[in-house]
Short mmCIF file of C-alpha atoms in Angstrom, two decimals:
data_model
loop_
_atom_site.label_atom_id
_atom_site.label_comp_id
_atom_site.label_asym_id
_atom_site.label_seq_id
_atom_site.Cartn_x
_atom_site.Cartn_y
_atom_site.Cartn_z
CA UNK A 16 0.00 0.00 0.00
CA UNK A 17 1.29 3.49 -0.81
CA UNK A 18 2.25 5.58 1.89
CA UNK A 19 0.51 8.42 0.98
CA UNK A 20 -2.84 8.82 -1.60
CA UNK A 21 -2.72 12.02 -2.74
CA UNK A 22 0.21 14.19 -3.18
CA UNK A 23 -0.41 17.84 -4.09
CA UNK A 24 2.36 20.37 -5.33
CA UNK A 25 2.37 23.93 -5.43
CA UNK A 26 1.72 26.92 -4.34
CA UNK A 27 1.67 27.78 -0.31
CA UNK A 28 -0.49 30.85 0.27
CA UNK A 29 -1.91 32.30 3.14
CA UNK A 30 -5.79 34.08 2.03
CA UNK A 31 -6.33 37.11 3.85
CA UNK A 32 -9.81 38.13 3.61
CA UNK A 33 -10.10 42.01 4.27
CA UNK A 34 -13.12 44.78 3.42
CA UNK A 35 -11.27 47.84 2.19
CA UNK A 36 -13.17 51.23 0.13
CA UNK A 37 -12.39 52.51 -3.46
CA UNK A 38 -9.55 54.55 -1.41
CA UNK A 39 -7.58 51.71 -0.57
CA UNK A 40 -8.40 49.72 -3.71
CA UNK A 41 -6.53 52.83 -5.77
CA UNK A 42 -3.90 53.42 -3.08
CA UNK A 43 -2.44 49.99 -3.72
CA UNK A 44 -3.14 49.32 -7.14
CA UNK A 45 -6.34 46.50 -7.09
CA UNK A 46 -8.14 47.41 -10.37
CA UNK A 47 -8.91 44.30 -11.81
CA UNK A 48 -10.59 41.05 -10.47
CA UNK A 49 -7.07 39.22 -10.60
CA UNK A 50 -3.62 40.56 -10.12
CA UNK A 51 -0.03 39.85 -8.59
CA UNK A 52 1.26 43.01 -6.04
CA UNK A 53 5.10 43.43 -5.28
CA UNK A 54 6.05 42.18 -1.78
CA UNK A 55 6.86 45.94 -0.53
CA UNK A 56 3.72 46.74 -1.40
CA UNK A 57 1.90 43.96 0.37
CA UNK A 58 3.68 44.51 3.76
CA UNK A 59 2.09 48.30 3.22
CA UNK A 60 -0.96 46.98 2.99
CA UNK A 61 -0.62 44.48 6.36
CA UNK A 62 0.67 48.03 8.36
CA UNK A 63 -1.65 50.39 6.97
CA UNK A 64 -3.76 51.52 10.12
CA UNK A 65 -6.75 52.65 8.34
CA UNK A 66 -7.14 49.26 6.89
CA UNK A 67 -9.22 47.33 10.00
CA UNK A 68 -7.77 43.78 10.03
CA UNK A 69 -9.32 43.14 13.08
CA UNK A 70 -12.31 41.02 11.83
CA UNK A 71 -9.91 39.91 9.24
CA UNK A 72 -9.95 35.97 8.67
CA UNK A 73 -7.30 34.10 7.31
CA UNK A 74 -6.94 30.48 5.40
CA UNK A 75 -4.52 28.47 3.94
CA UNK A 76 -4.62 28.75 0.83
CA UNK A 77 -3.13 27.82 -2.89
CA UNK A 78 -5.14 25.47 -5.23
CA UNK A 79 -3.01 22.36 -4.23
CA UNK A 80 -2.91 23.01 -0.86
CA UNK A 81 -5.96 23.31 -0.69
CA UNK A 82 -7.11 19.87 -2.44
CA UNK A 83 -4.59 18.08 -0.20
CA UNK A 84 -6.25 19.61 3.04
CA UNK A 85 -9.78 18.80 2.33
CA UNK A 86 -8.97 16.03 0.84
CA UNK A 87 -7.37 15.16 4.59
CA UNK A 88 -10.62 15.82 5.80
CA UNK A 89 -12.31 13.37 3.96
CA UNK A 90 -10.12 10.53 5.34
CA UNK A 91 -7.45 10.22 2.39
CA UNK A 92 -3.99 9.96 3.17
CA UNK A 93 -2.47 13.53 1.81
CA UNK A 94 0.28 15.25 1.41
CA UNK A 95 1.69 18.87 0.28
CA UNK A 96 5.07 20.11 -1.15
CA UNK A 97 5.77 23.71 -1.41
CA UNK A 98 8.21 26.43 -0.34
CA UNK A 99 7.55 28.82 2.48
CA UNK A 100 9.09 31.84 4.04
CA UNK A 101 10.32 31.91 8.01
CA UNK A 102 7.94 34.40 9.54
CA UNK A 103 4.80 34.39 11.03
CA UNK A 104 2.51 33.60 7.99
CA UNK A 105 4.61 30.57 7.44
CA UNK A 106 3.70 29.41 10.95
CA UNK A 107 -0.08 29.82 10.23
CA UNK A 108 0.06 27.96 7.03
CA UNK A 109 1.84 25.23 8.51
CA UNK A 110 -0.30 24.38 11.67
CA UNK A 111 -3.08 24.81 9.33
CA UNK A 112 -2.57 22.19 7.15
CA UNK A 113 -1.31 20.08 9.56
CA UNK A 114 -4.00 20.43 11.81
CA UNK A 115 -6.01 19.14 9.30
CA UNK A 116 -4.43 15.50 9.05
CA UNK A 117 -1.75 17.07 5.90
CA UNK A 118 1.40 15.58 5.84
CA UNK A 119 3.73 18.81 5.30
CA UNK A 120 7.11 18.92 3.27
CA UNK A 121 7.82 22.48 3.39
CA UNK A 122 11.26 23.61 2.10
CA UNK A 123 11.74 27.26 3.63
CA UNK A 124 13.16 30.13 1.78
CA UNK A 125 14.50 33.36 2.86
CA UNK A 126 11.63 35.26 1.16
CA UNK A 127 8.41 35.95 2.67
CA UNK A 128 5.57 33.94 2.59
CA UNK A 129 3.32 33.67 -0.10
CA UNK A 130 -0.12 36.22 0.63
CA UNK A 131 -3.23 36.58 -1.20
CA UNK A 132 -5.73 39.31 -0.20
CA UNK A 133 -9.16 38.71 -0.97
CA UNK A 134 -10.62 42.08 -1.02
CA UNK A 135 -14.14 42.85 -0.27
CA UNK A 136 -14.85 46.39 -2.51
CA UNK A 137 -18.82 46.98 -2.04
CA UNK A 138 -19.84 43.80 -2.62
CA UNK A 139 -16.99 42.91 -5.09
CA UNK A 140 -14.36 40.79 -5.05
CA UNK A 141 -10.67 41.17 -6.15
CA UNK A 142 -7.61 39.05 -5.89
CA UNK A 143 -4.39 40.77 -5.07
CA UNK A 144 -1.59 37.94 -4.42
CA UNK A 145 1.80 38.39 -3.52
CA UNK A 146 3.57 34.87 -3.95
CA UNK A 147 6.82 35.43 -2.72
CA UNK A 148 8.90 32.07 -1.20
CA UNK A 149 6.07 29.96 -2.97
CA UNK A 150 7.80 30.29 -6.46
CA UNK A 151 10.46 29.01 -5.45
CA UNK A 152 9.87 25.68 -5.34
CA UNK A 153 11.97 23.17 -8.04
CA UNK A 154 12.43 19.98 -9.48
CA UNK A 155 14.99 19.04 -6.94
CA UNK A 156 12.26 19.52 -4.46
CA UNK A 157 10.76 16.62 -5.91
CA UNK A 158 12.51 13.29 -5.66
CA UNK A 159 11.68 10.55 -7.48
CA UNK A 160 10.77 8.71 -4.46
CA UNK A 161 8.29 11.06 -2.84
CA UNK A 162 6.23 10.75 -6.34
CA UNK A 163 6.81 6.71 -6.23
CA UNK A 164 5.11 7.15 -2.83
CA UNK A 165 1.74 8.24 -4.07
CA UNK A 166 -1.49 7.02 -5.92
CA UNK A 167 -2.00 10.34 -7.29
CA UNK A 168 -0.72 13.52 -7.80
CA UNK A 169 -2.40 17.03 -7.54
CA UNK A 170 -0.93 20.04 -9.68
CA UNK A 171 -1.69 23.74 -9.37
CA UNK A 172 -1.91 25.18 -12.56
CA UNK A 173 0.21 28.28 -11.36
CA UNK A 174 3.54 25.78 -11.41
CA UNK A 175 2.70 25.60 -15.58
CA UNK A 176 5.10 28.59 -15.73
CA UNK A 177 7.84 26.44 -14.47
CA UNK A 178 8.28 24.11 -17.47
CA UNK A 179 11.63 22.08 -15.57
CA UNK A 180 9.22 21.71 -12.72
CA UNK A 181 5.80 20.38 -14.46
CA UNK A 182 7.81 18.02 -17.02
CA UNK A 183 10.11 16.74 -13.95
CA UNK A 184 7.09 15.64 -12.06
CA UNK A 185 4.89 14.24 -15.08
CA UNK A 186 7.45 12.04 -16.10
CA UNK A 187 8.58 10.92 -13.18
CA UNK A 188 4.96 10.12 -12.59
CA UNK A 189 4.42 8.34 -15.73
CA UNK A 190 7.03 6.28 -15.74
CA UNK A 191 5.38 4.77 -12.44
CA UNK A 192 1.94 4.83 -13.90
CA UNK A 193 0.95 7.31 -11.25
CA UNK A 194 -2.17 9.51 -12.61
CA UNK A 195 -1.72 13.57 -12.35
CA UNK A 196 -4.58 15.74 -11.60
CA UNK A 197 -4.38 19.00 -12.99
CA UNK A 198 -6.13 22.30 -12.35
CA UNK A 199 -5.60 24.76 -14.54
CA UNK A 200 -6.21 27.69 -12.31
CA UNK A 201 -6.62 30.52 -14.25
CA UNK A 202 -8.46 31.88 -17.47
CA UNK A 203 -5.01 33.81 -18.16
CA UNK A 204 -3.07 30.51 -18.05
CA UNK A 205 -5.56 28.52 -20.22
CA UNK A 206 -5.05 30.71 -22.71
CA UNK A 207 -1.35 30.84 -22.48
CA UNK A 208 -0.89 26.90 -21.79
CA UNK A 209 -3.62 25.69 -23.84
CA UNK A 210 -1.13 23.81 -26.64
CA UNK A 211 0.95 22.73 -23.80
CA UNK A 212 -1.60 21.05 -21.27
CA UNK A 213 -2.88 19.71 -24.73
CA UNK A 214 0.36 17.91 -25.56
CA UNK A 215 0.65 16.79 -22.09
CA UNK A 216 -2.69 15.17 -22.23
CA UNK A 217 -2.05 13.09 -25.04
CA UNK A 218 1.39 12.25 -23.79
CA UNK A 219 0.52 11.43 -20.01
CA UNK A 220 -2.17 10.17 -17.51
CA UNK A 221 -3.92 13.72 -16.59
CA UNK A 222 -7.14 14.16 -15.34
CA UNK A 223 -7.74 18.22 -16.10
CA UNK A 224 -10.17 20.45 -13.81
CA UNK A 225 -11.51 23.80 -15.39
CA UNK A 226 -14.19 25.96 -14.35
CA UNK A 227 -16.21 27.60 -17.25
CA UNK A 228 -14.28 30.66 -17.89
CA UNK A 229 -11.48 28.43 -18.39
CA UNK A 230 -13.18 25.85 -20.34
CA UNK A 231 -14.15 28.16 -23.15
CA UNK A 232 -10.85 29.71 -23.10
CA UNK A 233 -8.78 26.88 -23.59
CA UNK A 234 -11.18 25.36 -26.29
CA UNK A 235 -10.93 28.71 -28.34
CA UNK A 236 -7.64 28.83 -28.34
CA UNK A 237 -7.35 25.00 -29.75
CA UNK A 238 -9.70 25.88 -32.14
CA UNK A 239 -7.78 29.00 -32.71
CA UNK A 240 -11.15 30.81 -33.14
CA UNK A 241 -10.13 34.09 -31.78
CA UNK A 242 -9.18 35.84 -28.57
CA UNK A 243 -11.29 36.00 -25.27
CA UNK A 244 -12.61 39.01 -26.17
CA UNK A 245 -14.75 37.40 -28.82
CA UNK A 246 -16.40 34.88 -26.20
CA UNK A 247 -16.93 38.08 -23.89
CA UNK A 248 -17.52 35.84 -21.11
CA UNK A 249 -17.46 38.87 -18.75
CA UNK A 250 -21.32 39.49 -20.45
CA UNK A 251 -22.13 36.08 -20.06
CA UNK A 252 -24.18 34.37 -17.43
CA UNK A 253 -23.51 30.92 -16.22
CA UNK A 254 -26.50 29.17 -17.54
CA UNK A 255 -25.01 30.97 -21.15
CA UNK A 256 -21.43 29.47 -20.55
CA UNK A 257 -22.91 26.11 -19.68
CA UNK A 258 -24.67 26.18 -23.00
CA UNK A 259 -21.60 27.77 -25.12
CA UNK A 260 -19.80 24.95 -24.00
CA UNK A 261 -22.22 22.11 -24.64
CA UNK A 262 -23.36 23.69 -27.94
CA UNK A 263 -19.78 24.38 -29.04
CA UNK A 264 -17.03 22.33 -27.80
CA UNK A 265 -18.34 19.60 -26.11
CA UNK A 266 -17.02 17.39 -29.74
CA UNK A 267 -13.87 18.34 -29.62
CA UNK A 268 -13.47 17.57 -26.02
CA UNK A 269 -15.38 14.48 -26.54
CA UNK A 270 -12.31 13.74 -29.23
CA UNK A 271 -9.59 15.13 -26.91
CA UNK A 272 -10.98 12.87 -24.24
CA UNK A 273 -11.28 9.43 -26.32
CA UNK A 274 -8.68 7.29 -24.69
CA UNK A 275 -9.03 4.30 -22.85
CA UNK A 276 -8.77 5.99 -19.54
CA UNK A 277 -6.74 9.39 -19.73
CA UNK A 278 -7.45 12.18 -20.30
CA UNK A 279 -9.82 13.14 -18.32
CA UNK A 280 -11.59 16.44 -18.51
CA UNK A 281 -13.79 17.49 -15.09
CA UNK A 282 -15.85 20.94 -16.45
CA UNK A 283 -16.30 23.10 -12.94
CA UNK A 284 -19.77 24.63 -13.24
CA UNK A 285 -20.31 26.32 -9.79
CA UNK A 286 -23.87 26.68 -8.73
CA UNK A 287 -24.90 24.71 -12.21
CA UNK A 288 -22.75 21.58 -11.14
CA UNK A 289 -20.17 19.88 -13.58
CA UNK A 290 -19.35 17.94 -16.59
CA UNK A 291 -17.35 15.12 -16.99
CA UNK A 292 -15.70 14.12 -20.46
CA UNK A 293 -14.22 11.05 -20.36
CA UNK A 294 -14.01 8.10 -22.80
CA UNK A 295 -15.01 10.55 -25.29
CA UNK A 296 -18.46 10.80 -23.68
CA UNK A 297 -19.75 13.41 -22.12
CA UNK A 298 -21.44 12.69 -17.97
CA UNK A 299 -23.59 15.43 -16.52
CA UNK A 300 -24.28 15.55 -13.01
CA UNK A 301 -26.41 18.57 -11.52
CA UNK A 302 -26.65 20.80 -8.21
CA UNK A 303 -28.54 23.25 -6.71
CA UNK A 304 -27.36 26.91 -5.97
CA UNK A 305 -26.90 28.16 -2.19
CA UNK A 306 -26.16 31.63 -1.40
CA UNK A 307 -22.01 31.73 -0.48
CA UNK A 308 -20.04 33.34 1.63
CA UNK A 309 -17.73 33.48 -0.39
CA UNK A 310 -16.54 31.12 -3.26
CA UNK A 311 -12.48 30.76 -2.49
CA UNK A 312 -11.68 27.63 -2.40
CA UNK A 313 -14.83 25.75 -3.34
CA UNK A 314 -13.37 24.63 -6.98
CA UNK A 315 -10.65 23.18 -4.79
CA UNK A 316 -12.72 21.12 -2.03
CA UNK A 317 -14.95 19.96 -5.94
CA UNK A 318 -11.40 18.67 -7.08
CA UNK A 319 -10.17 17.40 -3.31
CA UNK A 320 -14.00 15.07 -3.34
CA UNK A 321 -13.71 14.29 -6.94
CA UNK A 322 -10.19 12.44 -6.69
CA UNK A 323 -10.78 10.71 -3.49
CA UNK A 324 -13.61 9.33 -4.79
CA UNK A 325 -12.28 8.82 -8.49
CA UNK A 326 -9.00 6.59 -6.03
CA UNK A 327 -11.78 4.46 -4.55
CA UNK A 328 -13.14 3.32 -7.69
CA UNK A 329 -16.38 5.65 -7.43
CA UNK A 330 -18.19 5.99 -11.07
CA UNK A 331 -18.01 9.42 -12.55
CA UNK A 332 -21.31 10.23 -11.45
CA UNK A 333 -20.20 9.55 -7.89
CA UNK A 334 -17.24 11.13 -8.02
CA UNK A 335 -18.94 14.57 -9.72
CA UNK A 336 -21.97 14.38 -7.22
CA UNK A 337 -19.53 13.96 -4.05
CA UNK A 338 -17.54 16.83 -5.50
CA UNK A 339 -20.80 19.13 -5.68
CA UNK A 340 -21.64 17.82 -2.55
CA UNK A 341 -18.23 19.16 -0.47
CA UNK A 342 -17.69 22.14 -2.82
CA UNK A 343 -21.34 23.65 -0.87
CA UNK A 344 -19.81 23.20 2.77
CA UNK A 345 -17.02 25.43 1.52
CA UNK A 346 -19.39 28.01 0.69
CA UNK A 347 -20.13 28.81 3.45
CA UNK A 348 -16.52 29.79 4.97
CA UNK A 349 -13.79 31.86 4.21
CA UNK A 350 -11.40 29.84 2.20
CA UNK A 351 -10.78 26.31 3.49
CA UNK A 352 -11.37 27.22 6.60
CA UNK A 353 -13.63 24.40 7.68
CA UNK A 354 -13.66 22.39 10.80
CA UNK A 355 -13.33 18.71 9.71
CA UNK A 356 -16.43 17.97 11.98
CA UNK A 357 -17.98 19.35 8.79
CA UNK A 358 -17.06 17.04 6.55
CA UNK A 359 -17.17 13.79 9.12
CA UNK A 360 -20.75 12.49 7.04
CA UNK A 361 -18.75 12.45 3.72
CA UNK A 362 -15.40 11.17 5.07
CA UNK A 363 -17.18 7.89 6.34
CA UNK A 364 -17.95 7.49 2.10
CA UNK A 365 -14.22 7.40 1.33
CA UNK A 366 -13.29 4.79 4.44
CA UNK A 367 -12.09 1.27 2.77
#
């Protein structure tokens, strides 16, 4: 038996949720919905008095990090591999995940901590991170052995920038027929990565998560059809995305997708639920919408339930349903910051 189920590499980020005015938002530069800030002017932000941290929450945070701690909470045996700083946000992160049943392997770096404010403007979310120590991570942070050790491994989509990094583990994993889960993370790098995450699933066992946005992205830019500003997905509702991609590209991944087992391509739908493409068929598997708290992290607990379910031989419906199921309880915190009492009903489903 392999010591550990699911091993998840990545990013290590601690989510600080804050409410700041139009003021603050101009002051420091967060304009758009998603953006990276210099470190100097994230430790601003953390000693400007006028910003009230005091009902401030934090999280651990980073896609992979946070598949490997739910995923914890559900019972599986997980693990996370990342680099973080030596101050007091590295402490958090650490007890964090640990707390939560994650066996750590943290190389530390002299650079700070990786942050990511989550900042409440009127109602409106935006996304200011600050990765710092968390990019440094490398293929010789990897060994050969700690990916023998696993039945799975868990990408963040961030790491695509580091090419050494991504190819280092895929092969390593292939080699030992060890299936990698991939979530592409952002609608900036499925357009940018779209040939390459292509190539890589048609050269090794990837399961690929993508919310809509993404989705229709990365299919446009296969189909080399144009930019994203001819989908205009920012004027698009999610009952219109769901269609788009049903009406338009559910062929080609239908084609991309007809293998024996790999790849497979898990369609994040939010409030509308998910599709699953795999065997070059196409599974869809409904939910119903609950007024969040916030939606950080919930694409992560959908991917953290899908896998452990997809490692215990659940169908695809099961595994999509169970991942609907646990991406709702994150709803309704900040982040992943759940107690595990939470998720006790649905851990008793992934017990052998």
């Amino acid at each position: 038996m392999k010591s550990t189920e699911i091993l998840c590499i990545g990013n290590p980020i601690v989510d600080v949720f804050i409410n700041i005015d139009n003021s603050h938002a101009q002051k420091y530069g967060i304009l758009v919905p998603v953006q990276h800030i210099d470190r100097e002017l994230a430790e601003a932000m953390l000693r400007d008095k006028t910003i009230d941290f005091s009902k401030g929450e934090k999280s651990s945070g980073g896609g992979a990090a946070n598949v490997a701690k739910i995923a914890a909470m559900l019972g599986m045996k997980s693990a996370f591999v990342g680099t973080i700083g030596q101050d007091e946000h590295a402490s958090f992160f650490e007890e964090e995940i640990t707390s939560a049943g994650v066996h750590a392997i943290l190389e530390k770096s002299g650079r700070k901590t990786g942050l990511c404010f989550a900042c409440n403007i009127g109602g409106e979310t935006r996304f200011a991170a600050s990765p710092g120590a968390a990019l440094e991570l490398t293929e010789n942070h990897v060994s050969e052995e700690m990916i023998g050790s696993a039945e799975l491994i868990v990408l963040d989509g961030y790491i695509l920038d580091r090419r050494p990094l991504v190819q280092h583990i895929l092969l390593k994993a292939s080699r030992k027929g060890i299936p990698v889960a991939l979530d592409v993370a952002s609608v900036m790098q499925a357009k940018s990565k779209a040939e390459e995450i292509l190539t890589y699933s048609r050269q090794f066992p990837l399961i690929v998560f993508m919310n809509a946005d993404e989705t229709l992205t990365f299919c446009s830019e296969i189909r080399r059809s144009g930019n994203d500003d001819d989908l205009k997905l920012s004027e698009k509702t999610d009952k219109e995305k769901e269609a788009l991609i049903l009406r338009d590209f559910s062929p080609m991944l239908k084609i991309i997708t007809d293998g024996e087992l790999f790849p497979i391509v898990v369609v994040k739908l939010g409030g509308r639920g998910a599709i699953v493409f795999a065997g070059g068929n196409m599974y869809k598997e409904e939910t119903f919408t609950v007024v969040a708290r916030n939606t950080i992290g919930a694409g992560d607990a959908f991917c953290a339930a899908f896998i452990s379910a997809w490692i215990r031989d659940k169908s695809i419906s099961e595994c999509t349903s169970l991942g609907n199921k646990v991406a709702r309880e994150i709803l309704e915190v900040p982040g992943t910051h759940i107690k595990s009492g939470k998720l006790k009903a649905f851990a008793k489903i992934f017990q052998k």
